[in-house]
mmCIF file of C-alpha atoms in Angstrom:
data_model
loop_
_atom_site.group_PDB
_atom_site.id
_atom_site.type_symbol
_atom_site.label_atom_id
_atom_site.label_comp_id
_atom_site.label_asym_id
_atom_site.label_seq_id
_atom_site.Cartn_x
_atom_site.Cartn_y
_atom_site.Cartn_z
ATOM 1 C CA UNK A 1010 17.202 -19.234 -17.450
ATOM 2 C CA UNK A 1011 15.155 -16.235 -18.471
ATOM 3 C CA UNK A 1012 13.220 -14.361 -15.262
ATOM 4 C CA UNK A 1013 9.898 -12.877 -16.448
ATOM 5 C CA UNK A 1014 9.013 -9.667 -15.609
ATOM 6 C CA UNK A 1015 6.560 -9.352 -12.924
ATOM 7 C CA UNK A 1016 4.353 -7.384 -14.647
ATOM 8 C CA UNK A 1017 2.737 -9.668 -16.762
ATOM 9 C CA UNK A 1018 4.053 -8.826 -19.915
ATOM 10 C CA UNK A 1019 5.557 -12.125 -20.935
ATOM 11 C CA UNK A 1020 9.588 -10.332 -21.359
ATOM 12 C CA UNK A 1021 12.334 -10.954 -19.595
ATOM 13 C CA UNK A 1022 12.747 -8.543 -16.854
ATOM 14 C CA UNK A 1023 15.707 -7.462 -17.974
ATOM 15 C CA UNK A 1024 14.360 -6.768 -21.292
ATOM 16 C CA UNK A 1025 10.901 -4.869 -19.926
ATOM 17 C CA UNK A 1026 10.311 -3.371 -16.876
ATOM 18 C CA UNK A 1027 14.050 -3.553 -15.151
ATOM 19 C CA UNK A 1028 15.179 -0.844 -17.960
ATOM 20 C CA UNK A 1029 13.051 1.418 -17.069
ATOM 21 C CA UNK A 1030 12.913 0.997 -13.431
ATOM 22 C CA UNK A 1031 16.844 1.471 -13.311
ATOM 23 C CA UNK A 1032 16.318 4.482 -15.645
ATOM 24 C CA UNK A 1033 18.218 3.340 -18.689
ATOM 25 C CA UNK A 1034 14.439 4.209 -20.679
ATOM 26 C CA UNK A 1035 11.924 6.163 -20.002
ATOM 27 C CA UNK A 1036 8.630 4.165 -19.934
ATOM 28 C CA UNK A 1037 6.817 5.208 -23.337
ATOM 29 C CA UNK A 1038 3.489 5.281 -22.014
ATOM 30 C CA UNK A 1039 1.162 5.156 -18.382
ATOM 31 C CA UNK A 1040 0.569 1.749 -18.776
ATOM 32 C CA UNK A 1041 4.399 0.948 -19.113
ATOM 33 C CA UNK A 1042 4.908 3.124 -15.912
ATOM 34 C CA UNK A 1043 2.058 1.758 -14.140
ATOM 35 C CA UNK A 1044 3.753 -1.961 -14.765
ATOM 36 C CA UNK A 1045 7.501 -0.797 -14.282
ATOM 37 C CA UNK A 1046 5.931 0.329 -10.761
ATOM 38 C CA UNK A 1047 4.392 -2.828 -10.229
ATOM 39 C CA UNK A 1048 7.170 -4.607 -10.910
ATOM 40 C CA UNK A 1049 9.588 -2.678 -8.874
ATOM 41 C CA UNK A 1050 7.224 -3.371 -6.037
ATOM 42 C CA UNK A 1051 8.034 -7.472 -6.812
ATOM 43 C CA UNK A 1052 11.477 -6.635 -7.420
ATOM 44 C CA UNK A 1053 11.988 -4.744 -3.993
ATOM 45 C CA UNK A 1054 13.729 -1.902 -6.405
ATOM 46 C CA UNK A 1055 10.979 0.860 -4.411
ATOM 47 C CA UNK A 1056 13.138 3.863 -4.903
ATOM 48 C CA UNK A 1057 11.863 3.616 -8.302
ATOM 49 C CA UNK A 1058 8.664 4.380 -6.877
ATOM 50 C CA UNK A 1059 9.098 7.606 -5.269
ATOM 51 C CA UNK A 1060 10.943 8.304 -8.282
ATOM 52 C CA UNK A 1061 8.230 8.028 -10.596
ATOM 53 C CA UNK A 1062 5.545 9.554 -8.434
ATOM 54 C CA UNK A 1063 5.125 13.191 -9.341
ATOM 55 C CA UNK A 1064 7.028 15.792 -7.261
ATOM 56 C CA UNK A 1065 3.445 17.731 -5.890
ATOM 57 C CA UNK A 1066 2.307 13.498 -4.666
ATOM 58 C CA UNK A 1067 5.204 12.564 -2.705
ATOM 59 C CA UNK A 1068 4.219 14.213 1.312
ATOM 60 C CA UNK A 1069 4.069 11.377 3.162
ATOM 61 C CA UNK A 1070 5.903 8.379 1.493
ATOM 62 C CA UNK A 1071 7.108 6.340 3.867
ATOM 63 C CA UNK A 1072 10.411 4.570 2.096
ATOM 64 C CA UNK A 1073 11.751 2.484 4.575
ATOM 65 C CA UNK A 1074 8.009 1.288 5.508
ATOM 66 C CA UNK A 1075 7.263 0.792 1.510
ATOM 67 C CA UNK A 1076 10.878 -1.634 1.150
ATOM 68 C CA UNK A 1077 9.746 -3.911 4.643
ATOM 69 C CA UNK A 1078 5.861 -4.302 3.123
ATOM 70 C CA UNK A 1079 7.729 -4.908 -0.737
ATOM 71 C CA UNK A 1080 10.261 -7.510 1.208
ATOM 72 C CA UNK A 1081 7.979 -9.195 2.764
ATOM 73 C CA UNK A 1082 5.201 -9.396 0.518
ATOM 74 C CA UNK A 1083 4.583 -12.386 -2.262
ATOM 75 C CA UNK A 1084 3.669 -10.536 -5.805
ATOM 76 C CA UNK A 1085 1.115 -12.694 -7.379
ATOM 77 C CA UNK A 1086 0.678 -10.572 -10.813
ATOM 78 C CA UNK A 1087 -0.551 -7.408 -12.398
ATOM 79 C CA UNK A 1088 -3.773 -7.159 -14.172
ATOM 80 C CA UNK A 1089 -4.243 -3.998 -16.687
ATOM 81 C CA UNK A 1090 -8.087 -4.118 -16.265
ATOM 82 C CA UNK A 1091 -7.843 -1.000 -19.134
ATOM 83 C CA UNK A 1092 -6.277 2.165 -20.136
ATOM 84 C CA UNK A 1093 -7.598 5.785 -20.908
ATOM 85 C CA UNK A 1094 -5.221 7.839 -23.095
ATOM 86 C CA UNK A 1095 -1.356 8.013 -21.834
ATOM 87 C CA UNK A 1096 0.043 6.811 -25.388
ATOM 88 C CA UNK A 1097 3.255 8.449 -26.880
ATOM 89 C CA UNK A 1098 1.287 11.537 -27.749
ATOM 90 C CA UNK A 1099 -0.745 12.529 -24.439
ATOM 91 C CA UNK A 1100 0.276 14.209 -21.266
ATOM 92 C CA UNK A 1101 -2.262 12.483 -18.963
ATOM 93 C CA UNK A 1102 -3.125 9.388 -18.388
ATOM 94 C CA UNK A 1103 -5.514 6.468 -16.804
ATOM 95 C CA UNK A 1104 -4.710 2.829 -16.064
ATOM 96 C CA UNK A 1105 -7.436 0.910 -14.603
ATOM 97 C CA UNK A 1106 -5.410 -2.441 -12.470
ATOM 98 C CA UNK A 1107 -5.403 -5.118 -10.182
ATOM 99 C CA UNK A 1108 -2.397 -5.687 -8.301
ATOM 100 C CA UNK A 1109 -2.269 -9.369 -6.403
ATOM 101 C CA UNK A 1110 -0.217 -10.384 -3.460
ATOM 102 C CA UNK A 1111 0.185 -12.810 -0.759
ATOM 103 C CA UNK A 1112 1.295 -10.615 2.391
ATOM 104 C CA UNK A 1113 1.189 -13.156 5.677
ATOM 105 C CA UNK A 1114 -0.136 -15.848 4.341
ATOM 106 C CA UNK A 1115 -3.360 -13.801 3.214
ATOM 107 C CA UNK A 1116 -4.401 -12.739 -0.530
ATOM 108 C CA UNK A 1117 -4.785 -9.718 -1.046
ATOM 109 C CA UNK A 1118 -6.085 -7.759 -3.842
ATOM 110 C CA UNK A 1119 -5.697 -3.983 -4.885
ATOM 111 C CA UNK A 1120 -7.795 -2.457 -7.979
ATOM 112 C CA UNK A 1121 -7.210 0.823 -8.657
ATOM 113 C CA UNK A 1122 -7.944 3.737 -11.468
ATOM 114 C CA UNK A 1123 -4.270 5.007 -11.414
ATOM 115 C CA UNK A 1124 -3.710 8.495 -12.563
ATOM 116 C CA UNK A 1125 -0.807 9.885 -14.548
ATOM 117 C CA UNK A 1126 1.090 12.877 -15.839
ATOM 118 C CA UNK A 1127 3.233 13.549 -18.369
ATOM 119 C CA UNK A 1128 6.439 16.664 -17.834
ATOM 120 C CA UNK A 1129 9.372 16.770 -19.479
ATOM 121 C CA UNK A 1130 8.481 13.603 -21.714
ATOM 122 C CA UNK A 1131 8.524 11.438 -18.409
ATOM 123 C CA UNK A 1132 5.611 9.660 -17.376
ATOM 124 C CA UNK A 1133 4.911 10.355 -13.285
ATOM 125 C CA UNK A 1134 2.053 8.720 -11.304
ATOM 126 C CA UNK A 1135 0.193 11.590 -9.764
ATOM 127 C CA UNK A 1136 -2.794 9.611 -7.749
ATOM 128 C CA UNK A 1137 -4.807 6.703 -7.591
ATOM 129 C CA UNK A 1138 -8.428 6.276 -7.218
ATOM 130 C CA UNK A 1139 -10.062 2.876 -5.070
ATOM 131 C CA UNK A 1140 -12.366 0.994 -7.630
ATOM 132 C CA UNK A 1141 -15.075 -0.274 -5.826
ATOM 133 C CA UNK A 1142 -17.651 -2.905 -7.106
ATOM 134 C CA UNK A 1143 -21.123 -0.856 -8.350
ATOM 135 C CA UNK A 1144 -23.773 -2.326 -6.607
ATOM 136 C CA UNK A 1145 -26.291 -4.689 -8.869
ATOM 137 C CA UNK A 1146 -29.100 -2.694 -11.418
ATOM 138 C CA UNK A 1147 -31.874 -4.187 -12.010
ATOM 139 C CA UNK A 1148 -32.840 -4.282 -15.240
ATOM 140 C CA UNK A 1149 -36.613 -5.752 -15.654
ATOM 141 C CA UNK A 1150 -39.310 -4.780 -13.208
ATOM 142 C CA UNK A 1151 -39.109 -6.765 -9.437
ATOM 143 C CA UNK A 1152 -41.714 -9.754 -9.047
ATOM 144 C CA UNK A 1153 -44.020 -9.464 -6.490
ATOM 145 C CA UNK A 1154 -44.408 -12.790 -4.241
ATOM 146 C CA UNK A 1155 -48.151 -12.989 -5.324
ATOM 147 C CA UNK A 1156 -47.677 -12.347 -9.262
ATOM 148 C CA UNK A 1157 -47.597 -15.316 -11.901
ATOM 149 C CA UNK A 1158 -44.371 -17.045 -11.743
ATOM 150 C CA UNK A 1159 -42.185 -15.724 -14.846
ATOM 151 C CA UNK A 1160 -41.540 -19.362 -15.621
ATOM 152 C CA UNK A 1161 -44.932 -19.781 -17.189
ATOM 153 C CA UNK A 1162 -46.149 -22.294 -14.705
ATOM 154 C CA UNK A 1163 -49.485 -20.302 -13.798
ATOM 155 C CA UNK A 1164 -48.779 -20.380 -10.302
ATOM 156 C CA UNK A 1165 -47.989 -17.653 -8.198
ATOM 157 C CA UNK A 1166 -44.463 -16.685 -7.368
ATOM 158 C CA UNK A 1167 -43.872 -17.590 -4.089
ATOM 159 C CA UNK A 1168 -45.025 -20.922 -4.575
ATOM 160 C CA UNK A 1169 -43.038 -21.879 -7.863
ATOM 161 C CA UNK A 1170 -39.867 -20.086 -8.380
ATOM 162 C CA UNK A 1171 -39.780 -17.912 -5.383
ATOM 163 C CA UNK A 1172 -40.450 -21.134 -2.857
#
């Protein structure tokens, strides 16, 4: 039976992300890297992910902490919400994501603006920037509790629509 990647793809693990992640290919573009990452993450394989974070980013992994949280966690899927440049050609890279998991029984959900750099034609995550939702704009002009109702009724706000 054929194991689909983690990342969402729809291959076979051993035909996407698992080549890359046990460096047999070099992931083509950031969004490859960003899902090889992911799925090494579901895959417990997290040498792969100091590996493919860029030498100046790495102060401070902590790889036996990373393996225990990648153990124990329960990888849900990998969203690529989108991507800004990092194609064959480029030498940076954006991939906007959501990363699900179930860690202790809880959901949990991660969405991130990952950044990425290009050396040596390797693709290397350098950092990753929290998306956070943007609070609500209003577009048309606020009603006022004692202006006409906007439904038409002829009665005032607050005691039509607004009640």
């Amino acid at each position: 039976m054929m194991e689909l990647c983690a990342c969402g793809s729809g291959v076979a693990y051993a035909e996407c992300c698992r080549p890359v992640i046990k460096g047999e290919r070099r992931a083509e573009t950031a969004e490859a890297l960003m899902r090889a990452r992911y799925a090494a993450y579901a895959n417990v394989e997290t040498e792969f992910i100091l590996e493919s974070t860029h030498p100046k980013h790495r102060e401070g992994y902590d790889a036996e902490g990373t393996r225990e949280w990648a153990e124990k966690s329960d990888w849900q899927g990998l969203e690529i919400v989108s991507t800004k440049d990092g194609g064959k050609d480029d030498t940076t890279g954006e991939v906007e994501f959501i990363a699900r998991w179930k860690e202790q029984g809880q959901d949990r959900v991660h969405h991130e603006r990952a950044l990425f750099k290009k050396e040596k034609e390797k693709w290397l995550f350098t950092d990753g920037k929290p998306v956070t939702q943007q609070p609500i704009m209003r577009t048309s002009p606020k009603i006022g509790r004692n202006d006409p109702c906007s439904c038409g009724s002829g009665m005032k706000y607050k005691k039509c629509c607004g009640k």
